[in-house]
Amino acid sequence: MARGLRILYIENDEALLGLLGNSLSVHPEIEILAKASSSNQAFKIAGEQQFDAALVDISLGPESISGVELAIRLRERNEHLGIVLLSQNITKNYLSNLPGQFDYGWAAIQKSATLSIDYLVEVLKATAKGLTVSDSNTHIEALESDNLSSKLSTRQRQVIGLAATGLDATEIAKQLSLAPVTVRQELSKCYKILIPNPKPGTDLRTAAVLRYLRETREL
């Protein structure tokens, strides 16, 4: 594909929509990234633009249809649209249990703190080409049973909590009456605690926030 990918990302958690969306939008292989926080918004955007693939969170909240149903309807509108389902609760055989519409151009990815942006882009590219991808990393999260967030200090919890809302170090510093350099130092400590063994290509800020949110609330 000579041009970059055109991606529609649907996620009802505004913090994740911002963090993961921003990481994807600056990736060199992404040409267009449109974001939606509900199924209705996704339908509207999909009706106005053509996309190569959609990244869809399975649980979109009580105001939306499920991510699986949304994905099927988006595919009905664009039979060439690649679909990547994203969820905290993906199993290795997840795709085999889905309806027959999932026979090409689909993938199911674990919403994990170890998720690499480069890997995610590769999966999006594959589904856009009509390939079906079984995520080899779906078992990893189950092995990460330690609640690493409990090891954060009170200040570190405050800092990473504000980072999860999308604030940068300068804005976090203003909120907590700290120097920006202190906030950056605390964020670095948070990354080391929450992501002790990062894989190559891991976006540490996004990965740390994902892990923090997963351990402090249901994603």
PDB file of N, CA and C in Angstrom, residues 2-79:
ATOM      1  N   ALA A   2       0.846   1.981  -1.111  1.00  0.00           N
ATOM      2  CA  ALA A   2       1.763   3.104  -1.268  1.00  0.00           C
ATOM      3  C   ALA A   2       1.492   4.214  -0.262  1.00  0.00           C
ATOM      4  N   ARG A   3       0.224   4.540  -0.068  1.00  0.00           N
ATOM      5  CA  ARG A   3      -0.102   5.591   0.885  1.00  0.00           C
ATOM      6  C   ARG A   3      -0.176   5.013   2.294  1.00  0.00           C
ATOM      7  N   GLY A   4      -0.339   5.904   3.272  1.00  0.00           N
ATOM      8  CA  GLY A   4      -0.479   5.454   4.643  1.00  0.00           C
ATOM      9  C   GLY A   4      -1.875   4.912   4.908  1.00  0.00           C
ATOM     10  N   LEU A   5      -2.010   4.247   6.049  1.00  0.00           N
ATOM     11  CA  LEU A   5      -3.295   3.668   6.443  1.00  0.00           C
ATOM     12  C   LEU A   5      -4.276   4.747   6.896  1.00  0.00           C
ATOM     13  N   ARG A   6      -5.535   4.527   6.583  1.00  0.00           N
ATOM     14  CA  ARG A   6      -6.620   5.376   7.081  1.00  0.00           C
ATOM     15  C   ARG A   6      -7.392   4.553   8.114  1.00  0.00           C
ATOM     16  N   ILE A   7      -7.316   4.981   9.372  1.00  0.00           N
ATOM     17  CA  ILE A   7      -7.828   4.181  10.486  1.00  0.00           C
ATOM     18  C   ILE A   7      -8.953   4.903  11.215  1.00  0.00           C
ATOM     19  N   LEU A   8      -9.997   4.153  11.566  1.00  0.00           N
ATOM     20  CA  LEU A   8     -11.060   4.634  12.442  1.00  0.00           C
ATOM     21  C   LEU A   8     -10.911   3.910  13.778  1.00  0.00           C
ATOM     22  N   TYR A   9     -10.722   4.666  14.854  1.00  0.00           N
ATOM     23  CA  TYR A   9     -10.515   4.094  16.189  1.00  0.00           C
ATOM     24  C   TYR A   9     -11.722   4.423  17.054  1.00  0.00           C
ATOM     25  N   ILE A  10     -12.379   3.380  17.587  1.00  0.00           N
ATOM     26  CA  ILE A  10     -13.575   3.563  18.417  1.00  0.00           C
ATOM     27  C   ILE A  10     -13.304   3.031  19.812  1.00  0.00           C
ATOM     28  N   GLU A  11     -13.408   3.904  20.810  1.00  0.00           N
ATOM     29  CA  GLU A  11     -13.116   3.578  22.211  1.00  0.00           C
ATOM     30  C   GLU A  11     -13.914   4.528  23.098  1.00  0.00           C
ATOM     31  N   ASN A  12     -14.664   3.990  24.065  1.00  0.00           N
ATOM     32  CA  ASN A  12     -15.501   4.861  24.902  1.00  0.00           C
ATOM     33  C   ASN A  12     -14.749   5.434  26.099  1.00  0.00           C
ATOM     34  N   ASP A  13     -13.563   4.920  26.398  1.00  0.00           N
ATOM     35  CA  ASP A  13     -12.751   5.481  27.474  1.00  0.00           C
ATOM     36  C   ASP A  13     -11.955   6.656  26.893  1.00  0.00           C
ATOM     37  N   GLU A  14     -12.318   7.871  27.279  1.00  0.00           N
ATOM     38  CA  GLU A  14     -11.721   9.062  26.687  1.00  0.00           C
ATOM     39  C   GLU A  14     -10.206   9.122  26.896  1.00  0.00           C
ATOM     40  N   ALA A  15      -9.743   8.645  28.054  1.00  0.00           N
ATOM     41  CA  ALA A  15      -8.300   8.675  28.323  1.00  0.00           C
ATOM     42  C   ALA A  15      -7.547   7.783  27.353  1.00  0.00           C
ATOM     43  N   LEU A  16      -8.048   6.557  27.162  1.00  0.00           N
ATOM     44  CA  LEU A  16      -7.397   5.639  26.226  1.00  0.00           C
ATOM     45  C   LEU A  16      -7.554   6.115  24.784  1.00  0.00           C
ATOM     46  N   LEU A  17      -8.715   6.668  24.475  1.00  0.00           N
ATOM     47  CA  LEU A  17      -8.934   7.190  23.128  1.00  0.00           C
ATOM     48  C   LEU A  17      -7.902   8.260  22.792  1.00  0.00           C
ATOM     49  N   GLY A  18      -7.618   9.112  23.779  1.00  0.00           N
ATOM     50  CA  GLY A  18      -6.630  10.152  23.560  1.00  0.00           C
ATOM     51  C   GLY A  18      -5.216   9.621  23.492  1.00  0.00           C
ATOM     52  N   LEU A  19      -4.836   8.792  24.456  1.00  0.00           N
ATOM     53  CA  LEU A  19      -3.458   8.305  24.531  1.00  0.00           C
ATOM     54  C   LEU A  19      -3.094   7.376  23.372  1.00  0.00           C
ATOM     55  N   LEU A  20      -3.894   6.333  23.178  1.00  0.00           N
ATOM     56  CA  LEU A  20      -3.592   5.390  22.108  1.00  0.00           C
ATOM     57  C   LEU A  20      -3.810   6.048  20.749  1.00  0.00           C
ATOM     58  N   GLY A  21      -4.843   6.883  20.669  1.00  0.00           N
ATOM     59  CA  GLY A  21      -5.102   7.591  19.423  1.00  0.00           C
ATOM     60  C   GLY A  21      -3.958   8.503  19.032  1.00  0.00           C
ATOM     61  N   ASN A  22      -3.420   9.231  19.995  1.00  0.00           N
ATOM     62  CA  ASN A  22      -2.295  10.127  19.706  1.00  0.00           C
ATOM     63  C   ASN A  22      -1.061   9.348  19.279  1.00  0.00           C
ATOM     64  N   SER A  23      -0.810   8.215  19.927  1.00  0.00           N
ATOM     65  CA  SER A  23       0.352   7.394  19.557  1.00  0.00           C
ATOM     66  C   SER A  23       0.213   6.863  18.135  1.00  0.00           C
ATOM     67  N   LEU A  24      -0.992   6.463  17.762  1.00  0.00           N
ATOM     68  CA  LEU A  24      -1.216   5.964  16.407  1.00  0.00           C
ATOM     69  C   LEU A  24      -1.131   7.084  15.371  1.00  0.00           C
ATOM     70  N   SER A  25      -1.651   8.260  15.722  1.00  0.00           N
ATOM     71  CA  SER A  25      -1.723   9.352  14.753  1.00  0.00           C
ATOM     72  C   SER A  25      -0.349   9.835  14.298  1.00  0.00           C
ATOM     73  N   VAL A  26       0.661   9.669  15.151  1.00  0.00           N
ATOM     74  CA  VAL A  26       2.010  10.127  14.780  1.00  0.00           C
ATOM     75  C   VAL A  26       2.860   9.007  14.191  1.00  0.00           C
ATOM     76  N   HIS A  27       2.289   7.812  14.060  1.00  0.00           N
ATOM     77  CA  HIS A  27       3.054   6.706  13.477  1.00  0.00           C
ATOM     78  C   HIS A  27       3.251   6.971  11.988  1.00  0.00           C
ATOM     79  N   PRO A  28       4.449   6.741  11.459  1.00  0.00           N
ATOM     80  CA  PRO A  28       4.742   7.078  10.060  1.00  0.00           C
ATOM     81  C   PRO A  28       3.899   6.323   9.035  1.00  0.00           C
ATOM     82  N   GLU A  29       3.305   5.196   9.431  1.00  0.00           N
ATOM     83  CA  GLU A  29       2.516   4.430   8.465  1.00  0.00           C
ATOM     84  C   GLU A  29       1.024   4.741   8.536  1.00  0.00           C
ATOM     85  N   ILE A  30       0.645   5.671   9.408  1.00  0.00           N
ATOM     86  CA  ILE A  30      -0.751   6.097   9.514  1.00  0.00           C
ATOM     87  C   ILE A  30      -0.916   7.438   8.812  1.00  0.00           C
ATOM     88  N   GLU A  31      -1.788   7.477   7.809  1.00  0.00           N
ATOM     89  CA  GLU A  31      -2.046   8.727   7.081  1.00  0.00           C
ATOM     90  C   GLU A  31      -3.171   9.515   7.724  1.00  0.00           C
ATOM     91  N   ILE A  32      -4.259   8.815   8.086  1.00  0.00           N
ATOM     92  CA  ILE A  32      -5.422   9.446   8.700  1.00  0.00           C
ATOM     93  C   ILE A  32      -5.851   8.606   9.894  1.00  0.00           C
ATOM     94  N   LEU A  33      -6.098   9.260  11.027  1.00  0.00           N
ATOM     95  CA  LEU A  33      -6.668   8.579  12.177  1.00  0.00           C
ATOM     96  C   LEU A  33      -7.874   9.385  12.646  1.00  0.00           C
ATOM     97  N   ALA A  34      -9.054   8.792  12.547  1.00  0.00           N
ATOM     98  CA  ALA A  34     -10.276   9.412  13.046  1.00  0.00           C
ATOM     99  C   ALA A  34     -10.692   8.682  14.321  1.00  0.00           C
ATOM    100  N   LYS A  35     -11.173   9.427  15.304  1.00  0.00           N
ATOM    101  CA  LYS A  35     -11.523   8.838  16.598  1.00  0.00           C
ATOM    102  C   LYS A  35     -13.017   9.027  16.888  1.00  0.00           C
ATOM    103  N   ALA A  36     -13.615   7.985  17.477  1.00  0.00           N
ATOM    104  CA  ALA A  36     -15.019   8.040  17.870  1.00  0.00           C
ATOM    105  C   ALA A  36     -15.161   7.416  19.250  1.00  0.00           C
ATOM    106  N   SER A  37     -16.044   7.974  20.070  1.00  0.00           N
ATOM    107  CA  SER A  37     -16.232   7.462  21.428  1.00  0.00           C
ATOM    108  C   SER A  37     -17.550   6.703  21.598  1.00  0.00           C
ATOM    109  N   SER A  38     -18.304   6.537  20.510  1.00  0.00           N
ATOM    110  CA  SER A  38     -19.568   5.800  20.576  1.00  0.00           C
ATOM    111  C   SER A  38     -19.862   5.201  19.211  1.00  0.00           C
ATOM    112  N   SER A  39     -20.804   4.256  19.181  1.00  0.00           N
ATOM    113  CA  SER A  39     -21.168   3.638  17.909  1.00  0.00           C
ATOM    114  C   SER A  39     -21.830   4.643  16.975  1.00  0.00           C
ATOM    115  N   ASN A  40     -22.679   5.512  17.515  1.00  0.00           N
ATOM    116  CA  ASN A  40     -23.341   6.512  16.673  1.00  0.00           C
ATOM    117  C   ASN A  40     -22.327   7.440  16.012  1.00  0.00           C
ATOM    118  N   GLN A  41     -21.345   7.870  16.791  1.00  0.00           N
ATOM    119  CA  GLN A  41     -20.303   8.741  16.248  1.00  0.00           C
ATOM    120  C   GLN A  41     -19.490   8.003  15.195  1.00  0.00           C
ATOM    121  N   ALA A  42     -19.238   6.728  15.428  1.00  0.00           N
ATOM    122  CA  ALA A  42     -18.480   5.924  14.459  1.00  0.00           C
ATOM    123  C   ALA A  42     -19.229   5.806  13.142  1.00  0.00           C
ATOM    124  N   PHE A  43     -20.538   5.554  13.203  1.00  0.00           N
ATOM    125  CA  PHE A  43     -21.340   5.456  11.985  1.00  0.00           C
ATOM    126  C   PHE A  43     -21.295   6.767  11.203  1.00  0.00           C
ATOM    127  N   LYS A  44     -21.375   7.876  11.917  1.00  0.00           N
ATOM    128  CA  LYS A  44     -21.368   9.183  11.266  1.00  0.00           C
ATOM    129  C   LYS A  44     -20.040   9.415  10.523  1.00  0.00           C
ATOM    130  N   ILE A  45     -18.939   9.137  11.218  1.00  0.00           N
ATOM    131  CA  ILE A  45     -17.620   9.347  10.617  1.00  0.00           C
ATOM    132  C   ILE A  45     -17.412   8.401   9.438  1.00  0.00           C
ATOM    133  N   ALA A  46     -17.833   7.141   9.610  1.00  0.00           N
ATOM    134  CA  ALA A  46     -17.658   6.147   8.549  1.00  0.00           C
ATOM    135  C   ALA A  46     -18.481   6.502   7.314  1.00  0.00           C
ATOM    136  N   GLY A  47     -19.565   7.242   7.514  1.00  0.00           N
ATOM    137  CA  GLY A  47     -20.379   7.668   6.387  1.00  0.00           C
ATOM    138  C   GLY A  47     -19.795   8.836   5.628  1.00  0.00           C
ATOM    139  N   GLU A  48     -18.824   9.515   6.254  1.00  0.00           N
ATOM    140  CA  GLU A  48     -18.226  10.705   5.643  1.00  0.00           C
ATOM    141  C   GLU A  48     -16.849  10.438   5.043  1.00  0.00           C
ATOM    142  N   GLN A  49     -16.175   9.358   5.496  1.00  0.00           N
ATOM    143  CA  GLN A  49     -14.825   9.054   5.027  1.00  0.00           C
ATOM    144  C   GLN A  49     -14.687   7.568   4.733  1.00  0.00           C
ATOM    145  N   GLN A  50     -13.713   7.232   3.911  1.00  0.00           N
ATOM    146  CA  GLN A  50     -13.382   5.835   3.636  1.00  0.00           C
ATOM    147  C   GLN A  50     -12.157   5.449   4.453  1.00  0.00           C
ATOM    148  N   PHE A  51     -12.208   4.273   5.072  1.00  0.00           N
ATOM    149  CA  PHE A  51     -11.113   3.810   5.904  1.00  0.00           C
ATOM    150  C   PHE A  51     -10.614   2.450   5.429  1.00  0.00           C
ATOM    151  N   ASP A  52      -9.343   2.180   5.738  1.00  0.00           N
ATOM    152  CA  ASP A  52      -8.750   0.883   5.421  1.00  0.00           C
ATOM    153  C   ASP A  52      -9.030  -0.137   6.518  1.00  0.00           C
ATOM    154  N   ALA A  53      -9.069   0.331   7.766  1.00  0.00           N
ATOM    155  CA  ALA A  53      -9.275  -0.569   8.895  1.00  0.00           C
ATOM    156  C   ALA A  53      -9.883   0.196  10.059  1.00  0.00           C
ATOM    157  N   ALA A  54     -10.564  -0.548  10.929  1.00  0.00           N
ATOM    158  CA  ALA A  54     -11.151   0.032  12.139  1.00  0.00           C
ATOM    159  C   ALA A  54     -10.599  -0.703  13.351  1.00  0.00           C
ATOM    160  N   LEU A  55     -10.209   0.061  14.362  1.00  0.00           N
ATOM    161  CA  LEU A  55      -9.773  -0.484  15.649  1.00  0.00           C
ATOM    162  C   LEU A  55     -10.927  -0.271  16.619  1.00  0.00           C
ATOM    163  N   VAL A  56     -11.534  -1.352  17.088  1.00  0.00           N
ATOM    164  CA  VAL A  56     -12.798  -1.262  17.812  1.00  0.00           C
ATOM    165  C   VAL A  56     -12.696  -1.907  19.189  1.00  0.00           C
ATOM    166  N   ASP A  57     -12.952  -1.117  20.225  1.00  0.00           N
ATOM    167  CA  ASP A  57     -13.045  -1.675  21.570  1.00  0.00           C
ATOM    168  C   ASP A  57     -14.340  -2.482  21.659  1.00  0.00           C
ATOM    169  N   ILE A  58     -14.287  -3.653  22.254  1.00  0.00           N
ATOM    170  CA  ILE A  58     -15.455  -4.527  22.287  1.00  0.00           C
ATOM    171  C   ILE A  58     -16.557  -3.976  23.185  1.00  0.00           C
ATOM    172  N   SER A  59     -16.189  -3.384  24.325  1.00  0.00           N
ATOM    173  CA  SER A  59     -17.173  -2.838  25.262  1.00  0.00           C
ATOM    174  C   SER A  59     -17.225  -1.323  25.113  1.00  0.00           C
ATOM    175  N   LEU A  60     -18.316  -0.819  24.539  1.00  0.00           N
ATOM    176  CA  LEU A  60     -18.434   0.605  24.259  1.00  0.00           C
ATOM    177  C   LEU A  60     -19.411   1.320  25.195  1.00  0.00           C
ATOM    178  N   GLY A  61     -19.810   0.655  26.277  1.00  0.00           N
ATOM    179  CA  GLY A  61     -20.665   1.308  27.250  1.00  0.00           C
ATOM    180  C   GLY A  61     -22.145   1.151  26.955  1.00  0.00           C
ATOM    181  N   PRO A  62     -23.007   1.537  27.908  1.00  0.00           N
ATOM    182  CA  PRO A  62     -24.458   1.319  27.796  1.00  0.00           C
ATOM    183  C   PRO A  62     -25.137   2.148  26.712  1.00  0.00           C
ATOM    184  N   GLU A  63     -24.491   3.223  26.260  1.00  0.00           N
ATOM    185  CA  GLU A  63     -25.115   4.093  25.257  1.00  0.00           C
ATOM    186  C   GLU A  63     -24.850   3.620  23.829  1.00  0.00           C
ATOM    187  N   SER A  64     -24.071   2.557  23.668  1.00  0.00           N
ATOM    188  CA  SER A  64     -23.693   2.080  22.332  1.00  0.00           C
ATOM    189  C   SER A  64     -24.013   0.605  22.176  1.00  0.00           C
ATOM    190  N   ILE A  65     -24.097   0.172  20.927  1.00  0.00           N
ATOM    191  CA  ILE A  65     -24.153  -1.262  20.664  1.00  0.00           C
ATOM    192  C   ILE A  65     -22.767  -1.837  20.949  1.00  0.00           C
ATOM    193  N   SER A  66     -22.664  -3.153  20.997  1.00  0.00           N
ATOM    194  CA  SER A  66     -21.375  -3.762  21.305  1.00  0.00           C
ATOM    195  C   SER A  66     -20.381  -3.520  20.174  1.00  0.00           C
ATOM    196  N   GLY A  67     -19.096  -3.608  20.515  1.00  0.00           N
ATOM    197  CA  GLY A  67     -18.071  -3.424  19.508  1.00  0.00           C
ATOM    198  C   GLY A  67     -18.148  -4.456  18.400  1.00  0.00           C
ATOM    199  N   VAL A  68     -18.530  -5.689  18.741  1.00  0.00           N
ATOM    200  CA  VAL A  68     -18.650  -6.737  17.730  1.00  0.00           C
ATOM    201  C   VAL A  68     -19.770  -6.405  16.753  1.00  0.00           C
ATOM    202  N   GLU A  69     -20.928  -5.989  17.281  1.00  0.00           N
ATOM    203  CA  GLU A  69     -22.052  -5.630  16.405  1.00  0.00           C
ATOM    204  C   GLU A  69     -21.695  -4.415  15.544  1.00  0.00           C
ATOM    205  N   LEU A  70     -21.026  -3.442  16.152  1.00  0.00           N
ATOM    206  CA  LEU A  70     -20.591  -2.264  15.399  1.00  0.00           C
ATOM    207  C   LEU A  70     -19.654  -2.671  14.269  1.00  0.00           C
ATOM    208  N   ALA A  71     -18.715  -3.550  14.571  1.00  0.00           N
ATOM    209  CA  ALA A  71     -17.753  -3.994  13.562  1.00  0.00           C
ATOM    210  C   ALA A  71     -18.452  -4.675  12.387  1.00  0.00           C
ATOM    211  N   ILE A  72     -19.446  -5.509  12.693  1.00  0.00           N
ATOM    212  CA  ILE A  72     -20.186  -6.198  11.636  1.00  0.00           C
ATOM    213  C   ILE A  72     -20.916  -5.188  10.747  1.00  0.00           C
ATOM    214  N   ARG A  73     -21.530  -4.187  11.364  1.00  0.00           N
ATOM    215  CA  ARG A  73     -22.268  -3.182  10.582  1.00  0.00           C
ATOM    216  C   ARG A  73     -21.325  -2.323   9.747  1.00  0.00           C
ATOM    217  N   LEU A  74     -20.153  -2.011  10.301  1.00  0.00           N
ATOM    218  CA  LEU A  74     -19.170  -1.246   9.535  1.00  0.00           C
ATOM    219  C   LEU A  74     -18.687  -2.057   8.335  1.00  0.00           C
ATOM    220  N   ARG A  75     -18.505  -3.362   8.538  1.00  0.00           N
ATOM    221  CA  ARG A  75     -18.084  -4.242   7.442  1.00  0.00           C
ATOM    222  C   ARG A  75     -19.181  -4.338   6.375  1.00  0.00           C
ATOM    223  N   GLU A  76     -20.446  -4.313   6.795  1.00  0.00           N
ATOM    224  CA  GLU A  76     -21.542  -4.356   5.836  1.00  0.00           C
ATOM    225  C   GLU A  76     -21.529  -3.123   4.933  1.00  0.00           C
ATOM    226  N   ARG A  77     -21.081  -1.991   5.487  1.00  0.00           N
ATOM    227  CA  ARG A  77     -21.008  -0.755   4.713  1.00  0.00           C
ATOM    228  C   ARG A  77     -19.781  -0.737   3.799  1.00  0.00           C
ATOM    229  N   ASN A  78     -18.723  -1.396   4.233  1.00  0.00           N
ATOM    230  CA  ASN A  78     -17.463  -1.411   3.486  1.00  0.00           C
ATOM    231  C   ASN A  78     -16.877  -2.813   3.590  1.00  0.00           C
ATOM    232  N   GLU A  79     -17.115  -3.627   2.575  1.00  0.00           N
ATOM    233  CA  GLU A  79     -16.721  -5.037   2.645  1.00  0.00           C
ATOM    234  C   GLU A  79     -15.210  -5.234   2.681  1.00  0.00           C
TER     235      GLU A  79
END
